[in-house]
Amino acid sequence: VDPAEEVWRGALMVPDWMIEVPDALPAQWLVTSRPEGKRCLVMSSRGNTTARLRSGKIMTSFQSALPNGGAGTRGGRGGQDYSILDCVFVEQLGVFFVGDVMCWKGHSVYDCTAEFRLFWLQQKLAEDAPQAGVVVPGSNPYAFVPLPWYVADAAGLESAYSSVAVPFTRDGLLFMHRESHYEVGLTPLA
């Protein structure tokens, strides 16, 4: 058994079912469409990118355009920085849809609010890894696309549920409290 498997088993935030609608849903919550696919943890470090399933098992390992995710990225094989992303992999599209970020280029954001993490994710993918959104055989075989998050009001729910076209099959809606930190394991705040 791979010892790293034990370390990464259960390292994702697991959303609890929203059974009752919170009073402050539009003021305090965000919503997105959840793609139908494999939920995974993606880590880029030392010139390699690894996607691990919730069980901690390696799903795939490859070169990517994420920071330190491939030989051609800034830091490349010698860089010590690493990034950790919470993704859903849609195999038919060859795309990792990025729902959250826990660490970017060595900067941990586990203790930051969801609103900040999602803003940071959008900004950093655009600034530091613009090529990560496109498939480039050999250097970025899969695209990394951030999920669009909306304020959980009537318009946001409509966008997440049906009105905004998405390239994947929807597997439901995912809600996240704006002020929640990234909590490993089951949480009512996601």
PDB file of C-alpha atoms in Angstrom:
ATOM      1  CA  VAL A   1       0.000   0.000   0.000  1.00  0.00           C
ATOM      2  CA  ASP A   2       1.271   3.435  -0.968  1.00  0.00           C
ATOM      3  CA  PRO A   3       1.915   5.379   2.294  1.00  0.00           C
ATOM      4  CA  ALA A   4       0.830   8.594   0.563  1.00  0.00           C
ATOM      5  CA  GLU A   5      -2.547   6.943  -0.032  1.00  0.00           C
ATOM      6  CA  GLU A   6      -3.135   6.969   3.733  1.00  0.00           C
ATOM      7  CA  VAL A   7      -2.088  10.619   3.999  1.00  0.00           C
ATOM      8  CA  TRP A   8      -4.476  11.774   1.265  1.00  0.00           C
ATOM      9  CA  ARG A   9      -7.433   9.505   2.086  1.00  0.00           C
ATOM     10  CA  GLY A  10     -10.317  11.693   3.217  1.00  0.00           C
ATOM     11  CA  ALA A  11      -8.453  14.960   2.479  1.00  0.00           C
ATOM     12  CA  LEU A  12     -11.413  16.523   0.652  1.00  0.00           C
ATOM     13  CA  MET A  13     -14.221  18.610   2.107  1.00  0.00           C
ATOM     14  CA  VAL A  14     -17.442  16.581   1.947  1.00  0.00           C
ATOM     15  CA  PRO A  15     -20.634  18.608   1.657  1.00  0.00           C
ATOM     16  CA  ASP A  16     -23.527  17.687   3.921  1.00  0.00           C
ATOM     17  CA  TRP A  17     -27.022  17.517   2.435  1.00  0.00           C
ATOM     18  CA  MET A  18     -28.925  20.807   2.654  1.00  0.00           C
ATOM     19  CA  ILE A  19     -32.255  19.582   4.020  1.00  0.00           C
ATOM     20  CA  GLU A  20     -33.629  22.956   5.091  1.00  0.00           C
ATOM     21  CA  VAL A  21     -33.148  26.255   3.305  1.00  0.00           C
ATOM     22  CA  PRO A  22     -31.144  28.631   5.538  1.00  0.00           C
ATOM     23  CA  ASP A  23     -32.840  31.960   6.276  1.00  0.00           C
ATOM     24  CA  ALA A  24     -29.851  33.889   4.936  1.00  0.00           C
ATOM     25  CA  LEU A  25     -29.328  31.777   1.788  1.00  0.00           C
ATOM     26  CA  PRO A  26     -28.847  34.709  -0.637  1.00  0.00           C
ATOM     27  CA  ALA A  27     -26.774  36.772   1.802  1.00  0.00           C
ATOM     28  CA  GLN A  28     -24.435  34.066   3.063  1.00  0.00           C
ATOM     29  CA  TRP A  29     -24.265  31.260   0.505  1.00  0.00           C
ATOM     30  CA  LEU A  30     -22.798  30.621  -2.957  1.00  0.00           C
ATOM     31  CA  VAL A  31     -23.960  27.993  -5.450  1.00  0.00           C
ATOM     32  CA  THR A  32     -22.548  26.188  -8.493  1.00  0.00           C
ATOM     33  CA  SER A  33     -23.488  23.281 -10.749  1.00  0.00           C
ATOM     34  CA  ARG A  34     -21.737  20.088  -9.725  1.00  0.00           C
ATOM     35  CA  PRO A  35     -20.403  18.174 -12.739  1.00  0.00           C
ATOM     36  CA  GLU A  36     -21.062  14.458 -13.036  1.00  0.00           C
ATOM     37  CA  GLY A  37     -17.614  12.902 -12.749  1.00  0.00           C
ATOM     38  CA  LYS A  38     -14.870  11.721 -10.391  1.00  0.00           C
ATOM     39  CA  ARG A  39     -14.198  13.939  -7.388  1.00  0.00           C
ATOM     40  CA  CYS A  40     -10.457  14.209  -6.825  1.00  0.00           C
ATOM     41  CA  LEU A  41      -7.613  16.086  -5.237  1.00  0.00           C
ATOM     42  CA  VAL A  42      -5.101  17.464  -7.750  1.00  0.00           C
ATOM     43  CA  MET A  43      -1.583  18.285  -6.586  1.00  0.00           C
ATOM     44  CA  SER A  44       1.174  19.882  -8.637  1.00  0.00           C
ATOM     45  CA  SER A  45       4.704  19.714  -7.295  1.00  0.00           C
ATOM     46  CA  ARG A  46       8.300  19.106  -8.409  1.00  0.00           C
ATOM     47  CA  GLY A  47       7.462  19.065 -12.111  1.00  0.00           C
ATOM     48  CA  ASN A  48       4.574  16.588 -11.850  1.00  0.00           C
ATOM     49  CA  THR A  49       0.807  16.691 -11.348  1.00  0.00           C
ATOM     50  CA  THR A  50      -1.072  13.922  -9.547  1.00  0.00           C
ATOM     51  CA  ALA A  51      -4.815  13.415  -9.259  1.00  0.00           C
ATOM     52  CA  ARG A  52      -5.960  11.315  -6.298  1.00  0.00           C
ATOM     53  CA  LEU A  53      -9.399   9.858  -5.693  1.00  0.00           C
ATOM     54  CA  ARG A  54     -11.207  10.384  -2.370  1.00  0.00           C
ATOM     55  CA  SER A  55      -9.710   7.068  -1.231  1.00  0.00           C
ATOM     56  CA  GLY A  56      -6.211   8.549  -1.642  1.00  0.00           C
ATOM     57  CA  LYS A  57      -5.451   6.225  -4.573  1.00  0.00           C
ATOM     58  CA  ILE A  58      -3.672   7.753  -7.553  1.00  0.00           C
ATOM     59  CA  MET A  59      -6.113   8.244 -10.417  1.00  0.00           C
ATOM     60  CA  THR A  60      -3.491   9.578 -12.827  1.00  0.00           C
ATOM     61  CA  SER A  61      -0.136  11.343 -12.886  1.00  0.00           C
ATOM     62  CA  PHE A  62       0.947  13.690 -15.682  1.00  0.00           C
ATOM     63  CA  GLN A  63       2.698  16.930 -16.686  1.00  0.00           C
ATOM     64  CA  SER A  64       0.518  20.071 -16.495  1.00  0.00           C
ATOM     65  CA  ALA A  65       0.624  23.851 -16.869  1.00  0.00           C
ATOM     66  CA  LEU A  66      -0.192  24.283 -13.159  1.00  0.00           C
ATOM     67  CA  PRO A  67       2.613  25.887 -11.105  1.00  0.00           C
ATOM     68  CA  ASN A  68       5.392  23.282 -10.684  1.00  0.00           C
ATOM     69  CA  GLY A  69       3.110  20.786 -12.428  1.00  0.00           C
ATOM     70  CA  GLY A  70       5.408  20.154 -15.358  1.00  0.00           C
ATOM     71  CA  ALA A  71       9.006  20.493 -16.460  1.00  0.00           C
ATOM     72  CA  GLY A  72       8.185  23.645 -18.441  1.00  0.00           C
ATOM     73  CA  THR A  73       6.344  25.465 -15.657  1.00  0.00           C
ATOM     74  CA  ARG A  74       7.869  28.144 -13.473  1.00  0.00           C
ATOM     75  CA  GLY A  75       9.844  26.320 -10.804  1.00  0.00           C
ATOM     76  CA  GLY A  76       9.726  23.163 -12.911  1.00  0.00           C
ATOM     77  CA  ARG A  77      11.364  20.096 -11.473  1.00  0.00           C
ATOM     78  CA  GLY A  78      13.485  22.020  -8.969  1.00  0.00           C
ATOM     79  CA  GLY A  79      10.746  24.178  -7.457  1.00  0.00           C
ATOM     80  CA  GLN A  80       9.587  23.496  -3.918  1.00  0.00           C
ATOM     81  CA  ASP A  81       6.175  25.162  -4.259  1.00  0.00           C
ATOM     82  CA  TYR A  82       3.087  23.015  -4.607  1.00  0.00           C
ATOM     83  CA  SER A  83      -0.598  23.553  -5.325  1.00  0.00           C
ATOM     84  CA  ILE A  84      -3.628  21.537  -4.174  1.00  0.00           C
ATOM     85  CA  LEU A  85      -6.995  21.790  -5.923  1.00  0.00           C
ATOM     86  CA  ASP A  86     -10.410  20.228  -5.223  1.00  0.00           C
ATOM     87  CA  CYS A  87     -11.716  19.056  -8.617  1.00  0.00           C
ATOM     88  CA  VAL A  88     -14.260  16.939 -10.460  1.00  0.00           C
ATOM     89  CA  PHE A  89     -12.771  15.091 -13.435  1.00  0.00           C
ATOM     90  CA  VAL A  90     -15.095  14.628 -16.412  1.00  0.00           C
ATOM     91  CA  GLU A  91     -13.380  11.907 -18.408  1.00  0.00           C
ATOM     92  CA  GLN A  92     -15.441  12.321 -21.614  1.00  0.00           C
ATOM     93  CA  LEU A  93     -14.285  15.951 -21.855  1.00  0.00           C
ATOM     94  CA  GLY A  94     -10.755  15.455 -20.494  1.00  0.00           C
ATOM     95  CA  VAL A  95     -11.373  18.333 -18.084  1.00  0.00           C
ATOM     96  CA  PHE A  96     -10.726  18.880 -14.394  1.00  0.00           C
ATOM     97  CA  PHE A  97     -13.439  21.271 -13.204  1.00  0.00           C
ATOM     98  CA  VAL A  98     -11.893  23.106 -10.257  1.00  0.00           C
ATOM     99  CA  GLY A  99     -14.326  23.740  -7.403  1.00  0.00           C
ATOM    100  CA  ASP A 100     -11.937  24.992  -4.740  1.00  0.00           C
ATOM    101  CA  VAL A 101      -8.292  25.623  -3.888  1.00  0.00           C
ATOM    102  CA  MET A 102      -6.506  24.603  -0.682  1.00  0.00           C
ATOM    103  CA  CYS A 103      -2.988  25.690  -1.575  1.00  0.00           C
ATOM    104  CA  TRP A 104      -1.462  27.693  -4.438  1.00  0.00           C
ATOM    105  CA  LYS A 105       2.288  27.866  -5.060  1.00  0.00           C
ATOM    106  CA  GLY A 106       2.991  26.975  -1.440  1.00  0.00           C
ATOM    107  CA  HIS A 107       0.459  29.432   0.037  1.00  0.00           C
ATOM    108  CA  SER A 108      -2.093  27.581   2.160  1.00  0.00           C
ATOM    109  CA  VAL A 109      -5.630  28.970   1.995  1.00  0.00           C
ATOM    110  CA  TYR A 110      -7.389  26.296   4.091  1.00  0.00           C
ATOM    111  CA  ASP A 111      -8.103  28.936   6.768  1.00  0.00           C
ATOM    112  CA  CYS A 112      -9.373  31.590   4.352  1.00  0.00           C
ATOM    113  CA  THR A 113     -13.053  32.197   3.632  1.00  0.00           C
ATOM    114  CA  ALA A 114     -14.692  30.443   0.683  1.00  0.00           C
ATOM    115  CA  GLU A 115     -15.335  33.792  -0.954  1.00  0.00           C
ATOM    116  CA  PHE A 116     -11.613  34.606  -0.833  1.00  0.00           C
ATOM    117  CA  ARG A 117     -10.517  31.110  -1.962  1.00  0.00           C
ATOM    118  CA  LEU A 118     -12.802  31.209  -5.006  1.00  0.00           C
ATOM    119  CA  PHE A 119     -11.623  34.718  -5.957  1.00  0.00           C
ATOM    120  CA  TRP A 120      -7.987  33.652  -5.439  1.00  0.00           C
ATOM    121  CA  LEU A 121      -8.519  30.541  -7.582  1.00  0.00           C
ATOM    122  CA  GLN A 122      -9.929  32.549 -10.505  1.00  0.00           C
ATOM    123  CA  GLN A 123      -7.147  35.151 -10.274  1.00  0.00           C
ATOM    124  CA  LYS A 124      -4.264  32.735  -9.849  1.00  0.00           C
ATOM    125  CA  LEU A 125      -5.321  30.400 -12.648  1.00  0.00           C
ATOM    126  CA  ALA A 126      -5.561  33.420 -14.977  1.00  0.00           C
ATOM    127  CA  GLU A 127      -2.270  35.016 -13.804  1.00  0.00           C
ATOM    128  CA  ASP A 128       0.012  32.073 -13.028  1.00  0.00           C
ATOM    129  CA  ALA A 129      -1.346  29.275 -15.196  1.00  0.00           C
ATOM    130  CA  PRO A 130      -3.267  30.691 -18.186  1.00  0.00           C
ATOM    131  CA  GLN A 131      -2.281  27.663 -20.306  1.00  0.00           C
ATOM    132  CA  ALA A 132      -3.846  25.274 -17.764  1.00  0.00           C
ATOM    133  CA  GLY A 133      -7.276  25.919 -19.296  1.00  0.00           C
ATOM    134  CA  VAL A 134      -6.256  24.459 -22.664  1.00  0.00           C
ATOM    135  CA  VAL A 135      -5.233  20.965 -23.669  1.00  0.00           C
ATOM    136  CA  VAL A 136      -1.670  20.837 -25.016  1.00  0.00           C
ATOM    137  CA  PRO A 137      -0.553  17.265 -25.788  1.00  0.00           C
ATOM    138  CA  GLY A 138       2.500  16.332 -23.735  1.00  0.00           C
ATOM    139  CA  SER A 139       2.646  19.435 -21.543  1.00  0.00           C
ATOM    140  CA  ASN A 140      -1.005  19.833 -20.438  1.00  0.00           C
ATOM    141  CA  PRO A 141      -3.083  16.794 -21.482  1.00  0.00           C
ATOM    142  CA  TYR A 142      -6.138  17.907 -19.458  1.00  0.00           C
ATOM    143  CA  ALA A 143      -7.765  21.318 -19.122  1.00  0.00           C
ATOM    144  CA  PHE A 144      -8.322  22.902 -15.691  1.00  0.00           C
ATOM    145  CA  VAL A 145     -11.497  24.984 -15.700  1.00  0.00           C
ATOM    146  CA  PRO A 146     -12.810  26.785 -12.601  1.00  0.00           C
ATOM    147  CA  LEU A 147     -16.480  26.216 -11.830  1.00  0.00           C
ATOM    148  CA  PRO A 148     -18.633  29.351 -12.011  1.00  0.00           C
ATOM    149  CA  TRP A 149     -19.959  30.278  -8.551  1.00  0.00           C
ATOM    150  CA  TYR A 150     -23.043  32.466  -8.058  1.00  0.00           C
ATOM    151  CA  VAL A 151     -24.708  34.259  -5.163  1.00  0.00           C
ATOM    152  CA  ALA A 152     -27.421  31.829  -3.979  1.00  0.00           C
ATOM    153  CA  ASP A 153     -30.339  34.169  -4.762  1.00  0.00           C
ATOM    154  CA  ALA A 154     -33.113  33.378  -7.295  1.00  0.00           C
ATOM    155  CA  ALA A 155     -31.004  34.472 -10.283  1.00  0.00           C
ATOM    156  CA  GLY A 156     -27.920  32.564  -9.069  1.00  0.00           C
ATOM    157  CA  LEU A 157     -29.911  29.392  -8.423  1.00  0.00           C
ATOM    158  CA  GLU A 158     -31.451  29.656 -11.901  1.00  0.00           C
ATOM    159  CA  SER A 159     -28.005  30.121 -13.463  1.00  0.00           C
ATOM    160  CA  ALA A 160     -26.491  27.186 -11.596  1.00  0.00           C
ATOM    161  CA  TYR A 161     -29.482  24.937 -12.162  1.00  0.00           C
ATOM    162  CA  SER A 162     -30.305  25.462 -15.796  1.00  0.00           C
ATOM    163  CA  SER A 163     -30.057  28.816 -17.532  1.00  0.00           C
ATOM    164  CA  VAL A 164     -26.287  29.061 -18.001  1.00  0.00           C
ATOM    165  CA  ALA A 165     -24.931  26.541 -20.493  1.00  0.00           C
ATOM    166  CA  VAL A 166     -22.243  24.253 -19.080  1.00  0.00           C
ATOM    167  CA  PRO A 167     -20.205  21.700 -21.053  1.00  0.00           C
ATOM    168  CA  PHE A 168     -20.940  18.894 -18.575  1.00  0.00           C
ATOM    169  CA  THR A 169     -23.886  16.882 -17.281  1.00  0.00           C
ATOM    170  CA  ARG A 170     -25.124  18.439 -14.051  1.00  0.00           C
ATOM    171  CA  ASP A 171     -25.090  16.130 -11.038  1.00  0.00           C
ATOM    172  CA  GLY A 172     -26.884  18.611  -8.805  1.00  0.00           C
ATOM    173  CA  LEU A 173     -26.077  21.853  -7.061  1.00  0.00           C
ATOM    174  CA  LEU A 174     -23.258  22.503  -4.638  1.00  0.00           C
ATOM    175  CA  PHE A 175     -23.672  25.200  -1.973  1.00  0.00           C
ATOM    176  CA  MET A 176     -20.913  26.788   0.067  1.00  0.00           C
ATOM    177  CA  HIS A 177     -21.160  29.276   2.921  1.00  0.00           C
ATOM    178  CA  ARG A 178     -19.245  32.443   1.974  1.00  0.00           C
ATOM    179  CA  GLU A 179     -17.321  32.518   5.263  1.00  0.00           C
ATOM    180  CA  SER A 180     -16.550  28.798   5.544  1.00  0.00           C
ATOM    181  CA  HIS A 181     -12.962  27.620   5.736  1.00  0.00           C
ATOM    182  CA  TYR A 182     -11.850  24.517   3.862  1.00  0.00           C
ATOM    183  CA  GLU A 183     -12.708  21.786   6.361  1.00  0.00           C
ATOM    184  CA  VAL A 184     -11.512  18.284   5.583  1.00  0.00           C
ATOM    185  CA  GLY A 185     -14.325  15.756   6.009  1.00  0.00           C
ATOM    186  CA  LEU A 186     -18.075  16.232   6.373  1.00  0.00           C
ATOM    187  CA  THR A 187     -19.218  19.825   6.865  1.00  0.00           C
ATOM    188  CA  PRO A 188     -22.636  21.526   6.929  1.00  0.00           C
ATOM    189  CA  LEU A 189     -21.016  24.642   5.440  1.00  0.00           C
ATOM    190  CA  ALA A 190     -20.694  23.071   1.993  1.00  0.00           C
TER     191      ALA A 190
END
